[in-house]
């Protein structure tokens, strides 16, 4: 088994606006996560969120320790969300084995011990610090909360599927789900917003090979963009907008960590204020 880790440090908006394309990507973009036989983890200093992946392939992969957490076990002071974006796979934690079909999510509470990934799944991993143990829970698609938004006329007809949300699953601070677009719809989260009390990370997936998503970030009056391909991640700081438009329909998984679990805690940015 191969475990690869990386650390990204937080920077302020004044520094971010001086970066060129490579500088922006070095701080906020991550590719190459999903490699067979590997666990890849990125430790972000924005709210200490960890994002990563596990692709078991022909053999199981076990995540038990990561030096960057400073604890003997990965989950000693952390909670975890695991989304399967591949075929059927299993996750074993605390003596129980959970089968995840494509599009399903497993929440793992603090103190769950080592986590073992098996099968044909492509597991997207997120983890944030926790102060108490919440029950581990497998959330099927039928149990998730669905919010339909947008319109075909505005090219943003979409459904938000909420898994780690107070109405669905108890967590310490993780919020997690994904947004799917109707055919012909391309825009997400516009008008834009920020939430200065928590950060966010996006995993773009189901992006056709010859398509790209233009992810918009930066302070509202200093916007920048990142060009995203399939199964690539963007780290969104609390001071940054986070929205995008694709050259084809796509799906993105959003994860938030910070002060609260109020999904609607956001500050909307009027269209006329964007620069």
Coordinates of N, CA and C in Angstrom, one line a residue, residues 1-3 35-39 53-64 88-93 97-98 114-121 123 125:
X1 N 0.8 -1.2 0.0 CA 0.0 0.0 0.0 C 0.9 1.2 0.0
X2 N 0.4 2.3 -0.8 CA 1.2 3.5 -0.8 C 0.3 4.6 -0.2
X3 N 0.9 5.3 0.8 CA 0.2 6.5 1.4 C 1.0 7.7 1.0
X35 N -5.5 7.3 -7.7 CA -4.5 6.4 -8.3 C -4.7 5.0 -7.7
X36 N -4.8 4.0 -8.5 CA -5.1 2.7 -8.0 C -4.0 2.2 -7.1
X37 N -4.4 1.6 -6.0 CA -3.4 1.1 -5.0 C -2.8 2.1 -4.1
X38 N -3.4 3.4 -4.1 CA -2.9 4.4 -3.3 C -4.0 5.1 -2.4
X39 N -3.5 5.6 -1.3 CA -4.3 6.6 -0.5 C -3.5 7.9 -0.6
X53 N -8.1 10.7 -1.2 CA -8.8 9.6 -1.9 C -8.2 8.2 -1.5
X54 N -8.9 7.2 -1.8 CA -8.4 5.8 -1.7 C -9.0 5.0 -2.9
X55 N -8.2 4.4 -3.6 CA -8.6 3.5 -4.8 C -8.0 2.1 -4.6
X56 N -8.8 1.2 -4.0 CA -8.2 -0.1 -3.6 C -7.7 -0.9 -4.8
X57 N -8.5 -1.0 -5.8 CA -8.1 -1.8 -7.0 C -8.1 -3.3 -6.6
X58 N -7.0 -3.9 -6.7 CA -6.9 -5.4 -6.5 C -6.7 -5.8 -5.1
X59 N -6.3 -4.8 -4.2 CA -6.0 -5.1 -2.8 C -6.6 -4.0 -1.9
X60 N -6.8 -4.4 -0.7 CA -7.4 -3.4 0.3 C -6.4 -2.4 0.7
X61 N -6.9 -1.3 1.1 CA -6.0 -0.2 1.6 C -6.5 0.2 3.0
X62 N -5.6 0.4 3.9 CA -6.0 0.8 5.3 C -5.3 2.1 5.7
X63 N -6.2 3.0 6.2 CA -5.7 4.3 6.7 C -5.8 4.3 8.2
X64 N -4.6 4.3 8.8 CA -4.6 4.2 10.3 C -3.9 5.4 10.9
X88 N -19.1 -0.4 -6.9 CA -19.4 -0.8 -5.6 C -18.1 -1.1 -4.8
X89 N -18.0 -0.6 -3.6 CA -16.9 -0.9 -2.8 C -17.3 -1.0 -1.3
X90 N -16.4 -1.4 -0.5 CA -16.7 -1.5 1.0 C -15.7 -0.7 1.8
X91 N -16.2 -0.3 3.0 CA -15.3 0.4 3.9 C -15.6 -0.3 5.3
X92 N -14.5 -0.7 5.9 CA -14.5 -1.4 7.2 C -14.0 -0.4 8.2
X93 N -14.8 -0.2 9.3 CA -14.4 0.7 10.4 C -15.0 0.2 11.7
X97 N -18.5 -3.6 8.4 CA -18.2 -3.4 7.0 C -19.4 -2.8 6.4
X98 N -19.2 -1.7 5.7 CA -20.3 -0.9 5.0 C -20.1 -1.0 3.5
X114 N -8.8 2.5 12.7 CA -8.4 2.4 11.3 C -9.5 2.2 10.3
X115 N -9.4 2.6 9.1 CA -10.4 2.5 8.1 C -9.8 1.8 6.9
X116 N -10.5 0.7 6.5 CA -10.0 -0.2 5.4 C -11.0 -0.1 4.2
X117 N -10.4 0.2 3.0 CA -11.1 0.4 1.8 C -10.9 -0.9 0.9
X118 N -12.0 -1.4 0.3 CA -11.8 -2.6 -0.6 C -12.8 -2.4 -1.7
X119 N -12.6 -3.3 -2.8 CA -13.5 -3.4 -3.8 C -13.2 -2.4 -5.0
X120 N -14.3 -2.1 -5.8 CA -14.1 -1.4 -7.0 C -14.4 0.1 -6.8
X121 N -14.5 0.5 -5.6 CA -14.9 1.9 -5.3 C -13.7 2.9 -5.6
X123 N -12.9 6.2 -3.7 CA -13.4 6.8 -2.5 C -12.8 8.2 -2.3
X125 N -12.2 11.2 0.2 CA -12.1 11.3 1.6 C -12.1 12.7 2.1

